[in-house]
Amino acid sequence: MPKATAANVINLGFASEQFGDPTGFEDEDTGYVALILADVALEVEAEVGSTAYTDADAGGTAAQKLAFKRLKHAEMYLTAAQLWRRIEQYERQSKVQGREGSGAETISSRMLNNASEYEAMAWDELALITGTRRSGSSSFGTVETGHFPEAIT
């Protein structure tokens, strides 16, 4: 069961019109947002561990309340990131198709940027719980080799 609600996510500024008015958009159990949120909650639980996820409680100790708040925000932000990506796809398939040039690309890049920002915020919240930061960066190193098996002195 997610820590966040569909209403929490919708209150980040989403409306059913952005997705083509799907039926039951705001329904807490089977609505458009609730189904995405349920999938995200599984991902968040897997990331922090089942025990940490279950122990987080809005009515518990101060530590449990803080963990609950961070998990709730992580779920909200990851769901928002997915929603922004879906909005971008929807716009690209419908309204933006008629635009040419950089106007459509600017709109698309802004939506994808919103998704990336929400995703980064979610992983920041999870890092405060797990102590491990996720990074999209790569590490590089060099290996120096030659055709001689030993150094000649």
PDB file of C-alpha atoms in Angstrom, residues 138-144:
ATOM      1  CA  SER A 138      29.672   7.284 -15.074  1.00  0.00           C
ATOM      2  CA  SER A 139      33.117   6.577 -13.730  1.00  0.00           C
ATOM      3  CA  PHE A 140      36.079   6.435 -16.027  1.00  0.00           C
ATOM      4  CA  GLY A 141      39.612   5.184 -15.507  1.00  0.00           C
ATOM      5  CA  THR A 142      42.622   4.365 -17.589  1.00  0.00           C
ATOM      6  CA  VAL A 143      44.772   1.295 -17.817  1.00  0.00           C
ATOM      7  CA  GLU A 144      48.226   1.705 -19.198  1.00  0.00           C
TER       8      GLU A 144
END
